[in-house]
PDB file of C-alpha atoms in Angstrom:
ATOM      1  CA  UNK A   1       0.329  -3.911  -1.828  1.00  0.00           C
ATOM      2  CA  UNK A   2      -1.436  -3.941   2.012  1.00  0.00           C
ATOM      3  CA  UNK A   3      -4.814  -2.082   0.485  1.00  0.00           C
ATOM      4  CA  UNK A   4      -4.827  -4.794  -2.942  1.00  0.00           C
ATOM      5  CA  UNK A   5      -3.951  -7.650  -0.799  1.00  0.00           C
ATOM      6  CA  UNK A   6      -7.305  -6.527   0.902  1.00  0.00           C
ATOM      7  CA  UNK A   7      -9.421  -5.955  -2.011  1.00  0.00           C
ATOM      8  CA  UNK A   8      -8.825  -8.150  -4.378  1.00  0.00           C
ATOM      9  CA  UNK A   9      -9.578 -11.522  -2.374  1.00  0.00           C
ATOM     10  CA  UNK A  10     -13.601  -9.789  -1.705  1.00  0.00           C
ATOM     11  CA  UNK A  11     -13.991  -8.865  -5.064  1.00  0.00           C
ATOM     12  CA  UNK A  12     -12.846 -12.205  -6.015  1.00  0.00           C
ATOM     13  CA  UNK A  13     -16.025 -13.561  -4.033  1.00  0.00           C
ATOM     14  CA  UNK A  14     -18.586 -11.386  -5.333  1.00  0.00           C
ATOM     15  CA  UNK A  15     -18.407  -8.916  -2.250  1.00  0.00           C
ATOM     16  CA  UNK A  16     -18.218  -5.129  -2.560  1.00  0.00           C
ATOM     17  CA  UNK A  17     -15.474  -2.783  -0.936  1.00  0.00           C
ATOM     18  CA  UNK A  18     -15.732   0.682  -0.202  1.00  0.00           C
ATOM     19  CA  UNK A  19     -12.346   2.705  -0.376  1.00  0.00           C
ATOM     20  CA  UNK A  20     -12.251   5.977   1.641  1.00  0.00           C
ATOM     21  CA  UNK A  21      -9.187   8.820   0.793  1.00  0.00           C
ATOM     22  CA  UNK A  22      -8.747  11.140   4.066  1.00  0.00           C
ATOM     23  CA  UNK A  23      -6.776  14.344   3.625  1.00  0.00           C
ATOM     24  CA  UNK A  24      -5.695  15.642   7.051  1.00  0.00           C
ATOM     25  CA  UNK A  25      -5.520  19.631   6.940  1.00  0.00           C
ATOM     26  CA  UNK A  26      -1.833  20.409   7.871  1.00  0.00           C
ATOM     27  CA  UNK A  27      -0.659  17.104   8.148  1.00  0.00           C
ATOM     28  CA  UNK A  28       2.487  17.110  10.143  1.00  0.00           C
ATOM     29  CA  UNK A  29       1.786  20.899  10.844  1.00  0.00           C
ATOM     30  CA  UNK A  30      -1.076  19.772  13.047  1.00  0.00           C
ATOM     31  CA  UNK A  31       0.699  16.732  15.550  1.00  0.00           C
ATOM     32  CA  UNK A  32      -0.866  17.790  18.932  1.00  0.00           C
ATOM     33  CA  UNK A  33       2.356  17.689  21.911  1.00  0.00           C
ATOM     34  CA  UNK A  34       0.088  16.778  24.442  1.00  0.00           C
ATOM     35  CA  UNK A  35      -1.697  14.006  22.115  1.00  0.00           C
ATOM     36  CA  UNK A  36       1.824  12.771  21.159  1.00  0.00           C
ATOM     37  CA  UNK A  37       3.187  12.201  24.808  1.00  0.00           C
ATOM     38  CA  UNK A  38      -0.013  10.145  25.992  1.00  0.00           C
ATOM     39  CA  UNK A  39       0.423   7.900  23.246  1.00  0.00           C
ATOM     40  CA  UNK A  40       4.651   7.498  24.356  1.00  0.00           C
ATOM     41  CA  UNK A  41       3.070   7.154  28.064  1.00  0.00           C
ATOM     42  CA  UNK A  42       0.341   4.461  26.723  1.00  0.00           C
ATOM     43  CA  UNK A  43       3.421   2.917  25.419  1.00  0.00           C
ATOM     44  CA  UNK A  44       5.303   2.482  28.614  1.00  0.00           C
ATOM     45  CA  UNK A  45       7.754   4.895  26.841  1.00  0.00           C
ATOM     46  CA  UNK A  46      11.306   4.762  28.975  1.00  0.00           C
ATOM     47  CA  UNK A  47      11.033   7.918  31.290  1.00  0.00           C
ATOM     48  CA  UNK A  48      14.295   9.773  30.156  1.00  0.00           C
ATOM     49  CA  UNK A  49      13.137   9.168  26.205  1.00  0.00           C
ATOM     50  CA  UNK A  50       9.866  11.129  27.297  1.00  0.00           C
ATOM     51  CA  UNK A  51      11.483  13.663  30.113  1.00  0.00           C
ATOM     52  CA  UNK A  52      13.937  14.072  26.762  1.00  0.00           C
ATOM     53  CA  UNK A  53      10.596  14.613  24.190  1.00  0.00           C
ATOM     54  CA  UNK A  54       9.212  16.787  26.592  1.00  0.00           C
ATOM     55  CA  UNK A  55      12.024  19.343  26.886  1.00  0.00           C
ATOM     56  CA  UNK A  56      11.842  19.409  22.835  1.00  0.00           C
ATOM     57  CA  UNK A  57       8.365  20.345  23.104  1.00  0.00           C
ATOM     58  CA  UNK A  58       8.755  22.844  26.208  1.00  0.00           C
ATOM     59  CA  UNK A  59       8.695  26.362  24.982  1.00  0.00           C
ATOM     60  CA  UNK A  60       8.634  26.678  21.596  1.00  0.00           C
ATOM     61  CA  UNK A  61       7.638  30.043  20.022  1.00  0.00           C
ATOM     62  CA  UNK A  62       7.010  31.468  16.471  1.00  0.00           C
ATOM     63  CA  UNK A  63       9.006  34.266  15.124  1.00  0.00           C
ATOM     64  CA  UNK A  64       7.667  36.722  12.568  1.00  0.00           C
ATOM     65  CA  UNK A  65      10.094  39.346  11.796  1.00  0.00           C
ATOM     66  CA  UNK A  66       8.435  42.495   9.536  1.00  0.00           C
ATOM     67  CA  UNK A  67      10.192  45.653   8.997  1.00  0.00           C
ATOM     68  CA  UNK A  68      11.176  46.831  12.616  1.00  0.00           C
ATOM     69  CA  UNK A  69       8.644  44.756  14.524  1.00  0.00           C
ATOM     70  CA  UNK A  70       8.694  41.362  15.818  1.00  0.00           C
ATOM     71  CA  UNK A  71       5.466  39.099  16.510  1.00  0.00           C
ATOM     72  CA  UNK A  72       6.069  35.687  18.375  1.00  0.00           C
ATOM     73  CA  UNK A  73       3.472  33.077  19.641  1.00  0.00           C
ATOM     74  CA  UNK A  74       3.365  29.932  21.502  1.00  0.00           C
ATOM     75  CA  UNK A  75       2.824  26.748  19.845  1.00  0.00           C
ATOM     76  CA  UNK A  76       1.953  23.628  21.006  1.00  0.00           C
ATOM     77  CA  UNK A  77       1.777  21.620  17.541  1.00  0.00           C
ATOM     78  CA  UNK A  78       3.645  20.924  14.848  1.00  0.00           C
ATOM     79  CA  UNK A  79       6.256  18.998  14.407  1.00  0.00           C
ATOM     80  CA  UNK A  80       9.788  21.149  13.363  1.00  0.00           C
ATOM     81  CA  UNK A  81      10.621  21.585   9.628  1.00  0.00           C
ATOM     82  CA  UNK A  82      13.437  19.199   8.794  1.00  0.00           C
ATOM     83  CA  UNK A  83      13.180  17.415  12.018  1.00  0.00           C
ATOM     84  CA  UNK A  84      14.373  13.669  12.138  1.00  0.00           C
ATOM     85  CA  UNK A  85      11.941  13.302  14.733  1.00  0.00           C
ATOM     86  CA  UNK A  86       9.203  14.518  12.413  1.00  0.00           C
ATOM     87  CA  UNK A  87       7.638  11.309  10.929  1.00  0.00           C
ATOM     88  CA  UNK A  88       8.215   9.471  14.218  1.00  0.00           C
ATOM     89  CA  UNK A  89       5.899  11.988  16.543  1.00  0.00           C
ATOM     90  CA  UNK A  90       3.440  11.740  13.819  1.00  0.00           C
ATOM     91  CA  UNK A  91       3.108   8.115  13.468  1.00  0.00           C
ATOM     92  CA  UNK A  92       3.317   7.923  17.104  1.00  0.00           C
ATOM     93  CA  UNK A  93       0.431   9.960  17.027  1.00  0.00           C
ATOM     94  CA  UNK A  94      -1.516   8.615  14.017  1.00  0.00           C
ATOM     95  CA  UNK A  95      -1.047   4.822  15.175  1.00  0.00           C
ATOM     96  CA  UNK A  96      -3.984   6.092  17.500  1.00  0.00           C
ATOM     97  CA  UNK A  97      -6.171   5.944  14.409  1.00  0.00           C
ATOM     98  CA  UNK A  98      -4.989   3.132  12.697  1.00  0.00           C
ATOM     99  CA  UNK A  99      -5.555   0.780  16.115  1.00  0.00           C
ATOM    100  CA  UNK A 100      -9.418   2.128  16.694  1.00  0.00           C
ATOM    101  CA  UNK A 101     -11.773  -0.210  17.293  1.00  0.00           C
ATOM    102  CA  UNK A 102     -13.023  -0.980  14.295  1.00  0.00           C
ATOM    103  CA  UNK A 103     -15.211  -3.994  12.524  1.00  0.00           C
ATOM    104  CA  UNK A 104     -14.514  -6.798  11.389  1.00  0.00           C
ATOM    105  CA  UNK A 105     -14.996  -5.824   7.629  1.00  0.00           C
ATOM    106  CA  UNK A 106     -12.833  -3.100   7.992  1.00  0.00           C
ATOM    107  CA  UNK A 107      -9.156  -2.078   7.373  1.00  0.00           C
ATOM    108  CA  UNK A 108      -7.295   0.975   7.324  1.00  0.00           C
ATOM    109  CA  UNK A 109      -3.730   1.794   5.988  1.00  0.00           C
ATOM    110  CA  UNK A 110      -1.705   4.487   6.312  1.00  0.00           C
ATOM    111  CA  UNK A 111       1.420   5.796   4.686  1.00  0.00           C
ATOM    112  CA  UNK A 112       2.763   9.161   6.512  1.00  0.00           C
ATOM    113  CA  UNK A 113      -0.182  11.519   6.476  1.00  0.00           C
ATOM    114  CA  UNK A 114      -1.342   9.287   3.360  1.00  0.00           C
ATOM    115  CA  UNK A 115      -4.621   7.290   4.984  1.00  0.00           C
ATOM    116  CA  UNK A 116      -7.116   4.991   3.287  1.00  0.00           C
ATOM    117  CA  UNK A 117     -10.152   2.643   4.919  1.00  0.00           C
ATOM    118  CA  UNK A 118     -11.304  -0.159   3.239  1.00  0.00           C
ATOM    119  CA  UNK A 119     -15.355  -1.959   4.052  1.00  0.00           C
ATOM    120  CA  UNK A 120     -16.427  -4.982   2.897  1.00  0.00           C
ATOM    121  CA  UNK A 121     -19.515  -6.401   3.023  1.00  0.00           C
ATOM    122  CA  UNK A 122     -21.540  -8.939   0.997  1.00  0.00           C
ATOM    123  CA  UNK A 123     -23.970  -5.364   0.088  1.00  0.00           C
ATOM    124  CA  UNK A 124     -23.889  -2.275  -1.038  1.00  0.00           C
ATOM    125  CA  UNK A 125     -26.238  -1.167   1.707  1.00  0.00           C
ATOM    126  CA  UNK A 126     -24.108  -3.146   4.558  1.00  0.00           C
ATOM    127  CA  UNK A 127     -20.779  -1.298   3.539  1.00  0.00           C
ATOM    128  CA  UNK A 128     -22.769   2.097   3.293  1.00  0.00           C
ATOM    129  CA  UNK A 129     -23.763   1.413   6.791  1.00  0.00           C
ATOM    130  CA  UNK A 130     -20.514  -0.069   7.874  1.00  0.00           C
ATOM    131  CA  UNK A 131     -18.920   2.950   6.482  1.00  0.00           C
ATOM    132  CA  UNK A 132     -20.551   5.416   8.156  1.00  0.00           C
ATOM    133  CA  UNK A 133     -20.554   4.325  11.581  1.00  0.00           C
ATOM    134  CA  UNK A 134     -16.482   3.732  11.129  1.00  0.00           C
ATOM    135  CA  UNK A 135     -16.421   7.292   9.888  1.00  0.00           C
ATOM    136  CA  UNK A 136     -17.753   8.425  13.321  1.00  0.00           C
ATOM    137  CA  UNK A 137     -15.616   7.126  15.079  1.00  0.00           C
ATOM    138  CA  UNK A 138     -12.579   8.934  13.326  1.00  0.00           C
ATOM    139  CA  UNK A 139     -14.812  11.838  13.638  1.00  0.00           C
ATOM    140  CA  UNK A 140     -14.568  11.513  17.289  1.00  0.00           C
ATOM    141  CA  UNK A 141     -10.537  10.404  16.937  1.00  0.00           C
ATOM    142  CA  UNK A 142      -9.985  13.894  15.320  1.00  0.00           C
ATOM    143  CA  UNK A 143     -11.743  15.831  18.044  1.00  0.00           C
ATOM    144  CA  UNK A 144      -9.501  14.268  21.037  1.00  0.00           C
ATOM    145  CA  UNK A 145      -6.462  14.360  18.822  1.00  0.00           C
ATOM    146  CA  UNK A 146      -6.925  18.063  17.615  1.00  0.00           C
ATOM    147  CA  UNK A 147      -6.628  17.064  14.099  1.00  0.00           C
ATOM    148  CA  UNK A 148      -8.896  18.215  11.195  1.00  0.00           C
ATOM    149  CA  UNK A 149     -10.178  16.218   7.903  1.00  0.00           C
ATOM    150  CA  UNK A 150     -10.267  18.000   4.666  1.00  0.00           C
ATOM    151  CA  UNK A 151     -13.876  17.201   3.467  1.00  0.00           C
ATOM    152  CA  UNK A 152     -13.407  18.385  -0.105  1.00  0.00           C
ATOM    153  CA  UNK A 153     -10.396  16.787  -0.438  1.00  0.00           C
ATOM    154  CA  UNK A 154     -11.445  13.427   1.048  1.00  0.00           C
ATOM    155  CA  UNK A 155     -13.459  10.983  -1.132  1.00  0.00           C
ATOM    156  CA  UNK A 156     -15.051   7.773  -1.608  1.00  0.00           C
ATOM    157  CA  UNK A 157     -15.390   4.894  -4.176  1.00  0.00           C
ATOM    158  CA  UNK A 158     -17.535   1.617  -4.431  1.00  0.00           C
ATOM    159  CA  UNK A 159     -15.193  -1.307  -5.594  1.00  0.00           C
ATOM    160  CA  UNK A 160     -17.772  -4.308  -7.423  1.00  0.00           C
ATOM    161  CA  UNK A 161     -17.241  -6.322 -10.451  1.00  0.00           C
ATOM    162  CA  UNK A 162     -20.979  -7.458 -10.155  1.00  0.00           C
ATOM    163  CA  UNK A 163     -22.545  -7.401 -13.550  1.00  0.00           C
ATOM    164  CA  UNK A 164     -26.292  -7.094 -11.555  1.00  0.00           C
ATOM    165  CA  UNK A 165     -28.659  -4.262 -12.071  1.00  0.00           C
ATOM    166  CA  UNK A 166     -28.177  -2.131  -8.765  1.00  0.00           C
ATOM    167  CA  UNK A 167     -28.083   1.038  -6.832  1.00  0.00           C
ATOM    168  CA  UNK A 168     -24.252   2.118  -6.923  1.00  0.00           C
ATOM    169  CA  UNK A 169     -24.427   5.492  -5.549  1.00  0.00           C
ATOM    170  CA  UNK A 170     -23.456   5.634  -1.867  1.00  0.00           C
ATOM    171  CA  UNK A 171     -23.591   8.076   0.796  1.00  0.00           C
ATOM    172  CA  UNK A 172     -20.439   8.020   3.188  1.00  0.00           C
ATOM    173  CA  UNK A 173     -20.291  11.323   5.799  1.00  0.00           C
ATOM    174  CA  UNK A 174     -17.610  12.381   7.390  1.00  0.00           C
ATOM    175  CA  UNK A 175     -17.691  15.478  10.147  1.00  0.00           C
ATOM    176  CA  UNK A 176     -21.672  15.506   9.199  1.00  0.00           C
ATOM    177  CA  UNK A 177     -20.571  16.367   5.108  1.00  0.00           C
ATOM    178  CA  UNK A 178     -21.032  13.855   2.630  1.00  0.00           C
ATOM    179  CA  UNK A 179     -17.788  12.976   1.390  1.00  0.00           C
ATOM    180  CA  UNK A 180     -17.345  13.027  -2.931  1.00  0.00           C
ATOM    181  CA  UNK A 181     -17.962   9.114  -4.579  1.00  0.00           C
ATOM    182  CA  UNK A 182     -15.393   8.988  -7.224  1.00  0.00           C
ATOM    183  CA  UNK A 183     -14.691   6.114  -9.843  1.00  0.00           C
ATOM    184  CA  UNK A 184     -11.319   6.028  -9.382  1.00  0.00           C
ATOM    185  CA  UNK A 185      -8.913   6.827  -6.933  1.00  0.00           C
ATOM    186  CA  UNK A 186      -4.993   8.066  -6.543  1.00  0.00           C
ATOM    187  CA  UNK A 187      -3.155   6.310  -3.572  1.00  0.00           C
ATOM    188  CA  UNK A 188       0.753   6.502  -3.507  1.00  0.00           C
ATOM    189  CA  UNK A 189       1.128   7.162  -7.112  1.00  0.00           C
ATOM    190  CA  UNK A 190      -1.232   4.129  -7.824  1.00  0.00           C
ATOM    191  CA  UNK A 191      -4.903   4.613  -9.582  1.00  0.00           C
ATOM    192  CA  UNK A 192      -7.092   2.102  -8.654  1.00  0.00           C
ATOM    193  CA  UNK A 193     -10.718   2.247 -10.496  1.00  0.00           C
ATOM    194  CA  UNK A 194     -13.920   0.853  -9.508  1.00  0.00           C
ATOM    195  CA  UNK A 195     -13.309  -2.488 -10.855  1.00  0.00           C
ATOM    196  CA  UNK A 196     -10.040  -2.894  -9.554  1.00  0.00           C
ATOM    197  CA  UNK A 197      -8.176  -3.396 -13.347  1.00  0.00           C
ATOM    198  CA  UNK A 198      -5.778  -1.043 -13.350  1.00  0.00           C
ATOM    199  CA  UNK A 199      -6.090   0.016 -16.734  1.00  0.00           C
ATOM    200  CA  UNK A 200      -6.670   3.608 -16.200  1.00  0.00           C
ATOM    201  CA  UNK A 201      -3.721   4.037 -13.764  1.00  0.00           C
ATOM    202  CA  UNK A 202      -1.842   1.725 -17.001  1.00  0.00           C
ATOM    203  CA  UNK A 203      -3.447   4.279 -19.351  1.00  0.00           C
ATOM    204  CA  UNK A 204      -1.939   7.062 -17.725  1.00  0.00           C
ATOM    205  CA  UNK A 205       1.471   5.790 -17.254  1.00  0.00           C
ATOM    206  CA  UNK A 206       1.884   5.156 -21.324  1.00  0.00           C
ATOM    207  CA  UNK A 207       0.384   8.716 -21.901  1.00  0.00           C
ATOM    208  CA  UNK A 208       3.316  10.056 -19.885  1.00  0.00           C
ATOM    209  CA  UNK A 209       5.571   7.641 -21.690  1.00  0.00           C
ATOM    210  CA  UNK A 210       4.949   8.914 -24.684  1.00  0.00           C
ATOM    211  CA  UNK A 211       4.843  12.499 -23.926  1.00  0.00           C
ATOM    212  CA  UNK A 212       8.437  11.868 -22.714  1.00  0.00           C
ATOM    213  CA  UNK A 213       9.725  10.020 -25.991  1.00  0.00           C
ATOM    214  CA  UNK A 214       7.975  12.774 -28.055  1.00  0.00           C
ATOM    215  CA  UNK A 215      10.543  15.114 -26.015  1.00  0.00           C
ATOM    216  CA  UNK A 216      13.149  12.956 -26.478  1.00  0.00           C
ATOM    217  CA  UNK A 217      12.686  13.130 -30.418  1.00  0.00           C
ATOM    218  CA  UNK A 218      13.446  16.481 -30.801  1.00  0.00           C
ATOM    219  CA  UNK A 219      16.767  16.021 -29.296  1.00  0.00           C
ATOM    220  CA  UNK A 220      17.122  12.842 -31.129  1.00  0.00           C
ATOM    221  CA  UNK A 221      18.641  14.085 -34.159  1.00  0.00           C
ATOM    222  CA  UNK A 222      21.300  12.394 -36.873  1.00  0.00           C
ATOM    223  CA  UNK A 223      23.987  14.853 -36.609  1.00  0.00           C
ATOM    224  CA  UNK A 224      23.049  16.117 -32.826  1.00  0.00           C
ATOM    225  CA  UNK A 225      21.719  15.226 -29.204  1.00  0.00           C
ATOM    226  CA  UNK A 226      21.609  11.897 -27.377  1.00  0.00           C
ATOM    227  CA  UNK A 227      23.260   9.607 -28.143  1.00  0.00           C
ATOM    228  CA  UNK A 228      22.335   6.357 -29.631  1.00  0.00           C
ATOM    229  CA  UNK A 229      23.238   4.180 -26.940  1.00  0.00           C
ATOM    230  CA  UNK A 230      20.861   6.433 -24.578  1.00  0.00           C
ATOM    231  CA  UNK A 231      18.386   6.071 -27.032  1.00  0.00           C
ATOM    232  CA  UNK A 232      18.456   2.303 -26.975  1.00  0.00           C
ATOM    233  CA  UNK A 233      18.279   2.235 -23.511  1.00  0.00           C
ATOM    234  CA  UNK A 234      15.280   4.518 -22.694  1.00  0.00           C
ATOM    235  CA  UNK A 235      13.576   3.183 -25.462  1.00  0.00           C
ATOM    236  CA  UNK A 236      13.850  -0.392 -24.374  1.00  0.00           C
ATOM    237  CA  UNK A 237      12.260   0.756 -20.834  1.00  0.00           C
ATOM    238  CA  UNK A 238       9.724   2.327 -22.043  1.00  0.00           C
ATOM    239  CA  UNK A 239       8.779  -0.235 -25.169  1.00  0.00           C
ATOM    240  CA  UNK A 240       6.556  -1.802 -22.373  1.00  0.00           C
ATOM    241  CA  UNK A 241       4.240   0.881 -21.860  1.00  0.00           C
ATOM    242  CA  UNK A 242       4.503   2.227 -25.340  1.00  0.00           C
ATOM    243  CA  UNK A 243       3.354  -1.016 -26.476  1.00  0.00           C
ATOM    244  CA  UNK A 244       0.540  -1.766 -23.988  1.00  0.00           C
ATOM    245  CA  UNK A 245      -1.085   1.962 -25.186  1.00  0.00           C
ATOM    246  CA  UNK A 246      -0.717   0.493 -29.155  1.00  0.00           C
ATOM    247  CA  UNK A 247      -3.116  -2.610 -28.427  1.00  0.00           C
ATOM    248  CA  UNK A 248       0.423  -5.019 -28.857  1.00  0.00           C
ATOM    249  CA  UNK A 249       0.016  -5.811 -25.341  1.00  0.00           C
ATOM    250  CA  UNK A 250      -2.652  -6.955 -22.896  1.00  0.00           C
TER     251      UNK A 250
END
């Protein structure tokens, strides 16, 4: 809802938005202790909370046991498997990013480890610009915080609903690689395509609708398997969908 609240309002206006996917390599796997305790001491953090986080840091090793020998190793990131600290250290950690100084025309938004940035601009040249000098900057936020973008999983797209002739290709780099412009995009289970109508992320919802009440037929049978009551009720959740994909709704 934050990134279409965003969006839709420019695009509205004639503007153009560039949306940015950024896959962190290791995600929670690569929270930096020492990056993680400046940010509680930025925060005025209450001294026993962070003697308390320190002592869970302090001396942590990895264990490989293999046949008869036994390797351990130091660590000093990562945040424990199964932790309930785990998704606090790493949005203490990642709030870093999300409060960089940025533009004007520019938003980011961030769900776990799951991190889009949004440019507008009244061009497509302005955003390109825009986008690459905010790119360098969490270039530089990655090399202070340890942490390391996944180029080839990252990518771009350029959000118009201009009907104009122009130039739509764009070239946004991040760590000095050009990052992959795609035409529509996968955030939190949501497609969003280039012209912001949802119909391909609609399109794909009533494909797996269907593939599901195909499944369900073969267990539907007169004398056997679900019963009808069931049947009535999954069919009158999914007559929605079903019925968008036949052209019965728009």
């Amino acid at each position: 809802m934050a990134v279409k609240q965003y969006i839709k309002p420019e695009l509205e206006k004639g503007k153009v938005v560039i949306m940015a996917s950024l896959d962190v390599k290791g995600a929670f796997d690569m929270a930096w202790w020492p990056a993680i305790l400046k940010r509680l001491r930025d925060a005025k953090c209450p001294r026993n909370l962070y003697q308390l986080t320190q002592d869970y840091f302090r001396e942590r090793r990895a264990v490989i046991l293999f046949n008869s020998s036994t390797m351990e190793k130091n660590i000093t990131k990562g945040i424990p498997q199964g932790s309930y600290c785990r998704p606090g250290f790493w949005n203490i950690q990642h709030n870093s990013l999300l409060k960089l100084k940025y533009a004007n025309h520019t938003k980011a938004v961030a769900f776990a480890d799951d991190l889009v940035i949004m440019i507008k601009a009244e061009s497509i040249r302005e955003a390109d610009n825009i986008a690459n000098v905010e790119m360098s900057k969490i270039s530089a936020w990655a090399v202070n915080n340890k942490i390391r973008f996944n180029e080839h999983k990252s990518n771009v797209m350029l959000m118009t609903r201009r009907k104009r002739k122009e130039r739509k290709e764009i070239e946004i780099y991040l760590n000095n690689k050009p990052l992959i412009q795609v035409h529509s995009m996968k955030y939190l289970g949501i497609i969003f395509d280039s012209k912001f109508t949802f119909r391909e992320h609609i399109n794909c919802m009533a494909e797996k609708c269907t593939k599901l009440i195909s499944a369900l037929s073969k267990s539907a049978k007169l004398n056997w398997g679900l019963k009808r009551a069931t049947l009535k009720t999954i069919y009158t959740y999914l007559s929605p969908y079903t019925a968008h994909r036949s052209g019965e709704m728009t």
